[in-house]
Tab-separated table of C-alpha atoms and ligand atoms in Angstrom:
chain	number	residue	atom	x	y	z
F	135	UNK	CA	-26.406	1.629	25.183
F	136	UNK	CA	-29.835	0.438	23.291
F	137	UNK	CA	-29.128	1.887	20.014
F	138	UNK	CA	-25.565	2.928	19.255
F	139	UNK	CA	-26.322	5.040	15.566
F	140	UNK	CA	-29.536	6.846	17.135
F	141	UNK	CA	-27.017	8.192	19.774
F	142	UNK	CA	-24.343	9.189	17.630
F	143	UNK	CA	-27.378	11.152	16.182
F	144	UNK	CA	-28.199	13.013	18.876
F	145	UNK	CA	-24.904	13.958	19.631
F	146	UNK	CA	-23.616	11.375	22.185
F	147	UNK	CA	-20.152	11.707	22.599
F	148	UNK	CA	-19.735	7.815	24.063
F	149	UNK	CA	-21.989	7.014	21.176
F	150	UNK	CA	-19.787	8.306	18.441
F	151	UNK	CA	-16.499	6.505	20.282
F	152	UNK	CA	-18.365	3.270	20.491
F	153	UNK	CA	-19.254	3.823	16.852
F	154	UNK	CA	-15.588	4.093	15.405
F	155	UNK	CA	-14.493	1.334	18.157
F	156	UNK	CA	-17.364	-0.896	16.316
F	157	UNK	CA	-15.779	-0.165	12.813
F	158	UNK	CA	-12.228	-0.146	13.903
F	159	UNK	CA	-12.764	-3.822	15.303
F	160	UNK	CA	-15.256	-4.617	12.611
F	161	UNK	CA	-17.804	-5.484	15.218
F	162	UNK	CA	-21.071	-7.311	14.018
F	163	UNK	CA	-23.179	-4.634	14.459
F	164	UNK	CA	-20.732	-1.841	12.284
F	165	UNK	CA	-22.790	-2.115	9.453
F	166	UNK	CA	-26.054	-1.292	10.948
F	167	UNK	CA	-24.378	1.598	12.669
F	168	UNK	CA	-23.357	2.651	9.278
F	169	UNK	CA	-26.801	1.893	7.358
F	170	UNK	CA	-28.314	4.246	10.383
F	171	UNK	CA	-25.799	7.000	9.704
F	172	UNK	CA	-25.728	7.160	6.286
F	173	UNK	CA	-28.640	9.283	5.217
F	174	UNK	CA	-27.083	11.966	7.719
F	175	UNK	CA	-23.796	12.167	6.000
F	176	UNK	CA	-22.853	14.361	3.465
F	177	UNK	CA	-22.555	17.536	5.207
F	178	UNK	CA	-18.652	17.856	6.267
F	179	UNK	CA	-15.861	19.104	4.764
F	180	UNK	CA	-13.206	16.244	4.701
F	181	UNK	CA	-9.738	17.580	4.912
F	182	UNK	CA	-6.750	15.081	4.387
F	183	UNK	CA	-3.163	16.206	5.722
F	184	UNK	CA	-0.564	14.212	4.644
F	185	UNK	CA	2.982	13.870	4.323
F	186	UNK	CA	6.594	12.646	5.692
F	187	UNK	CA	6.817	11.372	9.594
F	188	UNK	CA	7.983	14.721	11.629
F	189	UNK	CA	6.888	16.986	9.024
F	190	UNK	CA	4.438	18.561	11.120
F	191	UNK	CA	1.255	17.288	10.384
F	192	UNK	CA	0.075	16.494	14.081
F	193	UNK	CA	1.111	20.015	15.011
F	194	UNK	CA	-0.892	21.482	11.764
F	195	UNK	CA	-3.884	19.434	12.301
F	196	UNK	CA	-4.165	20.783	15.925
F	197	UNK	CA	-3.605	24.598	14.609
F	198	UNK	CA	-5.885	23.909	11.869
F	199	UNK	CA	-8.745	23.048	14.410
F	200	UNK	CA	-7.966	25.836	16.874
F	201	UNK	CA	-8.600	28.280	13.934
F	202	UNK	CA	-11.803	26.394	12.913
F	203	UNK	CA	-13.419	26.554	16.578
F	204	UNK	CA	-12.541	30.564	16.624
F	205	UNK	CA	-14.640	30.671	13.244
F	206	UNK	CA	-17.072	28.805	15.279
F	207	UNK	CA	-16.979	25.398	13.076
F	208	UNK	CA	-17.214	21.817	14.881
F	209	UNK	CA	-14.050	19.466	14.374
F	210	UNK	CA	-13.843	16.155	14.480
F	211	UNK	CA	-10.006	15.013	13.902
F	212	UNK	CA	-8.994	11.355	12.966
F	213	UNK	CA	-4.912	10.817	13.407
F	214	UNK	CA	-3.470	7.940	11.577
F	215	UNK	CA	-0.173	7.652	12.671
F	216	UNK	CA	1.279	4.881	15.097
F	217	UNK	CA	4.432	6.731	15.381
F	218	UNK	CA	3.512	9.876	16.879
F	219	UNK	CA	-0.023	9.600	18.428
F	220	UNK	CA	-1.988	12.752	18.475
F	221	UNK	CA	-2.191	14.809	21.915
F	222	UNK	CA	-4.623	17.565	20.751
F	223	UNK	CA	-2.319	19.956	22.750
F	224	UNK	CA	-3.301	23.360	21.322
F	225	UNK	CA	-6.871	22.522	20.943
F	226	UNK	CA	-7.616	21.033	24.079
F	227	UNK	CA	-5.329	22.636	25.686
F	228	UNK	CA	-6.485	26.433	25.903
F	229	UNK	CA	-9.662	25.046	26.670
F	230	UNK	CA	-9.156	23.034	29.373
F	231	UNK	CA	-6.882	26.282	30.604
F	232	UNK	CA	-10.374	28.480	29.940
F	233	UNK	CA	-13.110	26.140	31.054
F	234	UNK	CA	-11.544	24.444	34.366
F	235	UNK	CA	-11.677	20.723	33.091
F	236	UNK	CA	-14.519	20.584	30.809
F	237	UNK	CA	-13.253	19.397	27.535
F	238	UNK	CA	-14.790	21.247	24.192
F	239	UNK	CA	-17.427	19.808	22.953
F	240	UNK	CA	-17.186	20.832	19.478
F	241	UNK	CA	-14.406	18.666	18.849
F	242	UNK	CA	-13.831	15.153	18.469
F	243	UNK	CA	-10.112	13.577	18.126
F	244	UNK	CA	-9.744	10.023	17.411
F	245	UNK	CA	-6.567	7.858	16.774
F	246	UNK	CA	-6.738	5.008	14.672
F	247	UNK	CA	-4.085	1.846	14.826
F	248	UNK	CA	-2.543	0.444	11.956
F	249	UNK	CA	-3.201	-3.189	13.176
F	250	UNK	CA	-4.419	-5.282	10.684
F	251	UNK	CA	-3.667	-4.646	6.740
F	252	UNK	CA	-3.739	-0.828	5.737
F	253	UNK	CA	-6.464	-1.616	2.845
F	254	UNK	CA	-8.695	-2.569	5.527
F	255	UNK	CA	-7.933	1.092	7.422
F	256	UNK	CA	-8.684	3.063	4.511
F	257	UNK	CA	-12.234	1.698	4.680
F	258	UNK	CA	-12.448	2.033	8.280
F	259	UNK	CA	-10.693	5.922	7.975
F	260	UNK	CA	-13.804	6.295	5.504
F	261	UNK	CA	-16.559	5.015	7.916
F	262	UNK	CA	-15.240	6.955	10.979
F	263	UNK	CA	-15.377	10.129	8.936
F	264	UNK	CA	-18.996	9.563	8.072
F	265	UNK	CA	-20.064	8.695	11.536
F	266	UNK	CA	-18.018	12.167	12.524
F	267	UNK	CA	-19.853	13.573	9.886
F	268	UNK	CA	-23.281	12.266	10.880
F	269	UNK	CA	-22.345	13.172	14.835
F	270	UNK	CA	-22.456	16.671	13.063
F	271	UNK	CA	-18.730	17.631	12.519
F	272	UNK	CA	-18.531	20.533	10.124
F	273	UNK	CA	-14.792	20.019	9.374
F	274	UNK	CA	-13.294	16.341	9.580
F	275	UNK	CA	-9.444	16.260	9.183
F	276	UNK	CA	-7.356	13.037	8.459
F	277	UNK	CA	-4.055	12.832	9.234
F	278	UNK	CA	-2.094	9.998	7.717
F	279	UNK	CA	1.585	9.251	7.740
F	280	UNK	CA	3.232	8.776	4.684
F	281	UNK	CA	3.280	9.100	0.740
F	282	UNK	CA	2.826	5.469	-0.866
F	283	UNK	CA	-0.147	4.009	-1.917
F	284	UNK	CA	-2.433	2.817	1.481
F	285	UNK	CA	-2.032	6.583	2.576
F	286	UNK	CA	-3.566	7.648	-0.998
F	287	UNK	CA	-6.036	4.989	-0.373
F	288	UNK	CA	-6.727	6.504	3.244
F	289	UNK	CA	-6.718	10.294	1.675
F	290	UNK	CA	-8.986	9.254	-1.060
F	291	UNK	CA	-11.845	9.508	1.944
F	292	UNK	CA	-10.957	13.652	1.495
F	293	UNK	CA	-12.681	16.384	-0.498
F	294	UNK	CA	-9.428	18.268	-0.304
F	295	UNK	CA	-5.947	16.948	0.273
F	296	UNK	CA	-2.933	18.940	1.833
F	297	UNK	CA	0.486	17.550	1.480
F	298	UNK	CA	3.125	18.675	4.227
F	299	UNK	CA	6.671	18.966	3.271
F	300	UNK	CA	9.405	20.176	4.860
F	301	UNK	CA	13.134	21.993	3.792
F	302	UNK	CA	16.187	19.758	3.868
F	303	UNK	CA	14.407	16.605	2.568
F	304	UNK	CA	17.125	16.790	-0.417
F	305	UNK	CA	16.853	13.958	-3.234
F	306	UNK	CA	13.749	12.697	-1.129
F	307	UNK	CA	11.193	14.650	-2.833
F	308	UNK	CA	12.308	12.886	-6.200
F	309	UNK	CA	11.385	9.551	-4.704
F	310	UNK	CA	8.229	10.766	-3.815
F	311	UNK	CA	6.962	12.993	-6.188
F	312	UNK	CA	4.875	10.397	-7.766
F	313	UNK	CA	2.547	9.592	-5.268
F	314	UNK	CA	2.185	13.381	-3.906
F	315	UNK	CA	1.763	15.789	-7.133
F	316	UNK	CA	-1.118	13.876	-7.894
F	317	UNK	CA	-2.715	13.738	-4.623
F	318	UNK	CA	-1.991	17.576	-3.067
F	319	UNK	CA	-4.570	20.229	-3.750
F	320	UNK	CA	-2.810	22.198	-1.506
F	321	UNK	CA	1.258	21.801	-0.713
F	322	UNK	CA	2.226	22.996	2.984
F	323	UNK	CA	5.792	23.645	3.664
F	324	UNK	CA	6.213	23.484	7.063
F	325	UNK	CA	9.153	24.542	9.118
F	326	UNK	CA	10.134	27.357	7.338
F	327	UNK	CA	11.912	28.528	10.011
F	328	UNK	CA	13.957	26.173	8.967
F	329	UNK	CA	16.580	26.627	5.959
F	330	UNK	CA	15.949	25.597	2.292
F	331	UNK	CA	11.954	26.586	2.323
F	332	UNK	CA	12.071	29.225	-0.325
F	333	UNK	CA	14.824	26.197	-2.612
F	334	UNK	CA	12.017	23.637	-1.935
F	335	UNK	CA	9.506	25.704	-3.219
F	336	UNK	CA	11.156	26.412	-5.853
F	337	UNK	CA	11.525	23.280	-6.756
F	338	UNK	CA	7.604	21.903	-5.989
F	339	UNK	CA	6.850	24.621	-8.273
F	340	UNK	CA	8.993	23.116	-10.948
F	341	UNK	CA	7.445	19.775	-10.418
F	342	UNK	CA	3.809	21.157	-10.939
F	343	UNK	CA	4.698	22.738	-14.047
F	344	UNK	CA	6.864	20.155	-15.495
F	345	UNK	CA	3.226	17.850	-15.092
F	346	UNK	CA	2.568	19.432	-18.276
F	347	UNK	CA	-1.222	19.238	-18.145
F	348	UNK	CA	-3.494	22.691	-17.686
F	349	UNK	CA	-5.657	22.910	-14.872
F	350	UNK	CA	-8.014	25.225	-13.268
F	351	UNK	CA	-6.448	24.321	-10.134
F	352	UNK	CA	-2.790	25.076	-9.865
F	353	UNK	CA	-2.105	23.935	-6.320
F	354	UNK	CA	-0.930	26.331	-4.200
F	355	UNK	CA	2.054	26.392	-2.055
F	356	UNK	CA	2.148	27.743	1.345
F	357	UNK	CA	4.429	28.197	4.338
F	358	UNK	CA	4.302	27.648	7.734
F	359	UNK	CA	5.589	27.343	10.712
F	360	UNK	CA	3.110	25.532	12.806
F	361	UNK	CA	4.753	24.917	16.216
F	362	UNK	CA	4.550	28.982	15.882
F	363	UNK	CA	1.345	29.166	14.487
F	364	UNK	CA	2.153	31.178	11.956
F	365	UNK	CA	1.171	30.568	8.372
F	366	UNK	CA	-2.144	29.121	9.729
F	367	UNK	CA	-4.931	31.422	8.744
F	368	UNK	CA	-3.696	31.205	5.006
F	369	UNK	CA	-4.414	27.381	5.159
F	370	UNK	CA	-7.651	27.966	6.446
F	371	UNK	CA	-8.350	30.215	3.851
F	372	UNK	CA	-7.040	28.306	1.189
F	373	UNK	CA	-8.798	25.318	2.216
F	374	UNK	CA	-11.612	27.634	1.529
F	375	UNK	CA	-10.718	28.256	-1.983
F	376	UNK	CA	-10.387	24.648	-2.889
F	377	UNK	CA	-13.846	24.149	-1.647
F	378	UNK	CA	-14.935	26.686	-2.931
F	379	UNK	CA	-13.506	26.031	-6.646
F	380	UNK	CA	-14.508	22.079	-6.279
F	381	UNK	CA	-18.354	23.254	-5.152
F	382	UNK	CA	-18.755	25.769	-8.172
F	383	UNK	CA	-17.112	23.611	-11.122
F	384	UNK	CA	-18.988	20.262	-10.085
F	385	UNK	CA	-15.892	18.840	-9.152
F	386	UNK	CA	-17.063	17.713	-5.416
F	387	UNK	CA	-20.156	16.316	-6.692
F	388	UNK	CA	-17.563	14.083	-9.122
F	389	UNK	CA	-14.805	12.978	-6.056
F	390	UNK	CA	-17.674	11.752	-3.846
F	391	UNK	CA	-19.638	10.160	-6.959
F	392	UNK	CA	-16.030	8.386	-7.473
F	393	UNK	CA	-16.137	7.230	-4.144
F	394	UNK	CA	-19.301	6.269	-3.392
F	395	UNK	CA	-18.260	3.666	-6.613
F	396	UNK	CA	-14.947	3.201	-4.762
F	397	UNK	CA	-16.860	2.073	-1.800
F	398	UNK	CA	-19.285	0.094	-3.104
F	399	UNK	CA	-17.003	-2.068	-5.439
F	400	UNK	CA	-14.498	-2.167	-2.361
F	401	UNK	CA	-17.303	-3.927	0.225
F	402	UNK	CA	-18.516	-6.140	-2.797
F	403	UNK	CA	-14.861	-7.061	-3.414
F	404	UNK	CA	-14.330	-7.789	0.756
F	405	UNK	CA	-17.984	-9.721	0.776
F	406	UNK	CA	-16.901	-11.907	-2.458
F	407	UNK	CA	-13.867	-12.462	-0.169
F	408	UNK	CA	-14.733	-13.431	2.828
F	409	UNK	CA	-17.504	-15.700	0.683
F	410	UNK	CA	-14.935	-17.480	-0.967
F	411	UNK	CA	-13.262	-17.861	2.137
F	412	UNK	CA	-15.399	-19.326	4.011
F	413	UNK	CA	-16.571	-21.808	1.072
F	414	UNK	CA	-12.909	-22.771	0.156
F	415	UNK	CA	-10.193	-21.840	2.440
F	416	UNK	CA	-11.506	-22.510	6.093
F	417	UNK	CA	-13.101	-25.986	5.267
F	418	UNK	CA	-9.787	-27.426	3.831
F	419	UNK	CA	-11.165	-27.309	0.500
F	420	UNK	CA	-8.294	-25.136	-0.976
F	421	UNK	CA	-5.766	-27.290	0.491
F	422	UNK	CA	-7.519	-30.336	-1.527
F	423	UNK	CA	-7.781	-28.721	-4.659
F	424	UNK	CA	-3.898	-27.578	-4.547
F	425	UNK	CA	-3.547	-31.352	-4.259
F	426	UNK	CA	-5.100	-32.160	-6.989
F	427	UNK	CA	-4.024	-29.574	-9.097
F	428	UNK	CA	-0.635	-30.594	-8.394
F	429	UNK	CA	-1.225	-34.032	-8.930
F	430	UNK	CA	-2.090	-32.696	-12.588
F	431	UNK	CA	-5.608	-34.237	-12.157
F	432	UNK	CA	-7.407	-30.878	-13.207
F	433	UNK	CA	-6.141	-27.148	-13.527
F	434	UNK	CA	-6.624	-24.069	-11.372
F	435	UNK	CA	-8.671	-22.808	-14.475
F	436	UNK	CA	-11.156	-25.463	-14.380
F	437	UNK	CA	-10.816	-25.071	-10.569
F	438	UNK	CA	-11.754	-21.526	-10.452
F	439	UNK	CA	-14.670	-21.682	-13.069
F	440	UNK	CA	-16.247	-24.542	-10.868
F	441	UNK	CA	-16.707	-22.611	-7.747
F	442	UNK	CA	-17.714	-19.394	-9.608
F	443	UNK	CA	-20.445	-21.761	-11.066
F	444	UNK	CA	-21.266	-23.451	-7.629
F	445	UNK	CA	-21.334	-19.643	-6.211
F	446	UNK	CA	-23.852	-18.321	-8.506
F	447	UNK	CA	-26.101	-20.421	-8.146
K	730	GDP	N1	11.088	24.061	14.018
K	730	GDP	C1	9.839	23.658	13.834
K	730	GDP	N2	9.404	22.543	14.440
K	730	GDP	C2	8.117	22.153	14.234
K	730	GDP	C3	7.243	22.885	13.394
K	730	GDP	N3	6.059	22.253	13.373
K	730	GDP	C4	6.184	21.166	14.156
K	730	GDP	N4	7.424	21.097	14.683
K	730	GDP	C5	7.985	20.060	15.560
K	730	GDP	O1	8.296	18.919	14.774
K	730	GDP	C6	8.108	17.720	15.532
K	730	GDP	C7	7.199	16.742	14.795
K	730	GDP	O2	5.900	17.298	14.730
K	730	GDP	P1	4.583	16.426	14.513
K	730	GDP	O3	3.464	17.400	14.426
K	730	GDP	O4	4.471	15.357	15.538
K	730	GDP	O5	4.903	15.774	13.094
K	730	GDP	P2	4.109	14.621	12.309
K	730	GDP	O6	4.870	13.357	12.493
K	730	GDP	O7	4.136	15.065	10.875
K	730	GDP	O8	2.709	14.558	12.851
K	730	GDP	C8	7.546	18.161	16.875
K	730	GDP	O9	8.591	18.213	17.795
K	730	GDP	C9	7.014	19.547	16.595
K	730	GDP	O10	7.007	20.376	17.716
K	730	GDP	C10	7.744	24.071	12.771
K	730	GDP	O11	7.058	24.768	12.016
K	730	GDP	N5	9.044	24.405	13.026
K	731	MG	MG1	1.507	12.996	13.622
């Protein structure tokens, strides 16, 4: 393929996969694919579901797209999750049941591995979604295992962030409150066919008021029951509210300011890096310094101040 980002532009399916391969792998020729793409992104609504393993979040994400393509909105899906890779079964699935074998072409799933450190995935999460979003997706959802920090990292890539919980998860909410008041716009309890949905609720609610501080935006919480669909068309719609509420106040314009800063201090901070790196570390030269450090013939102060001067000049 002569040029990968001009394809992804014209709506190449292959394209687009090649593209995310090329960032997943960090490729050479990612960041041209990126500098291409950039001035045609923008234009998607970035959803981030979240939450516990098994809560339901595969099964969501695929009802959540079925209802988009009904409303007529292009999908591009990006599963995180190693432990229970995404099959696209509802989406795909009618289709391929409606159309003989041709697969929709309004949506695009994509899995992404966890090899390598999870910093590095939340910047790769981010660049998939923008080549999804320069490919044309109108919705982009990001599923991502888990409540501690590299899954905030990975959601932070979101304009609006849905955290799935399910009944029964006892004391565990208290261990993870933390990390998910602050991150949910919108709380999904899912299985509420199951017992203890109306108790958990109860008790989310408690959490978001016992956070003390006012806001416009009291996140809502829903229920579902996904494998059922049911429950779905309210997420949709609320989804709609958030965006809604973060278009009118300003409050989009600030997350993707903030992340655009994110971004740009992140790639300085991997550049400095891999700089340093390859002036220090691979040549030995660490190894030497240690030495003498140890030997008490200079300090890792004076150390460190040296090669920042050597560096900028
Ligand atoms: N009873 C019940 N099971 C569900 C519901 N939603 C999903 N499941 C099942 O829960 C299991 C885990 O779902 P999955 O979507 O893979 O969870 P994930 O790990 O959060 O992505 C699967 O067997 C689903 O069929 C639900 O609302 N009720
Ligand atoms: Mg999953």
């Amino acid at each position: 393929m002569e040029n990968i980002a001009e394809e992804v532009l014209k709506g190449n399916r292959l394209a687009l996969s090649r593209a995310i391969t090329a960032i997943e792998n960090e490729h050479e020729n990612a960041t041209e694919i990126m500098k291409t793409l950039y001035p045609h992104t923008g234009h998607a609504y970035v959803l981030g579901v979240t939450g516990p393993p098994g809560a339901g979040k595969s099964t969501l994400t695929d009802k959540l797209a079925k209802e988009y393509r009904q409303q007529g909105k292009t999908v591009g899906i990006i599963a995180i999750d190693p432990s229970s890779p995404f099959s696209g079964g509802a989406i795909l699935g009618d289709r391929i049941r409606m159309n003989g074998l041709t697969l929709d072409e309004g949506v695009f799933i994509r899995s992404m591995g966890t090899r390598g450190s999870l910093g590095g995935l939340s910047h790769k999460t981010a660049d998939a979604v923008k080549a999804m979003d320069a490919f044309g997706m109108d919705v982009i959802l990001v599923e991502t295992v888990g409540v501690g920090q590299s899954e905030v990292d990975i959601v932070r890539a979101a304009d609006t962030t849905m955290v799935v919980l399910i009944p029964g998860m006892g004391d565990d909410i208290q261990a993870i409150k933390a990390g998910i008041l602050e991150i949910g716009d919108i709380f999904t309890i899912n299985k509420a066919d199951h017992d203890g949905a109306d108790k958990l609720a109860t008790e989310l609610n408690m959490m978001l008021d016992l956070d003390g501080v006012e806001k416009d935006w009291r996140p809502p919480i829903l229920k579902a029951i996904a494998s059922q669909n049911i429950g779905i068309a309210e997420v949709v719609a609320t989804f709609q509210k958030h965006y809604d509420y973060i278009r009118s106040t300003g409050e989009l314009t600030a997350r993707r300011t903030e992340r655009t800063k994110n971004e740009m201090l992140d790639l300085l901070d991997g550049r400095i890096g891999s700089y340093v790196r390859s002036k220090i570390v691979d040549n030995g030269k660490l190894d030497a310094y240690v030495e003498d450090i140890k030997a008490r013939k200079t300090d890792p102060y004076t150390v460190v101040e040296g090669i920042m001067q050597d560096m900028l000049k």
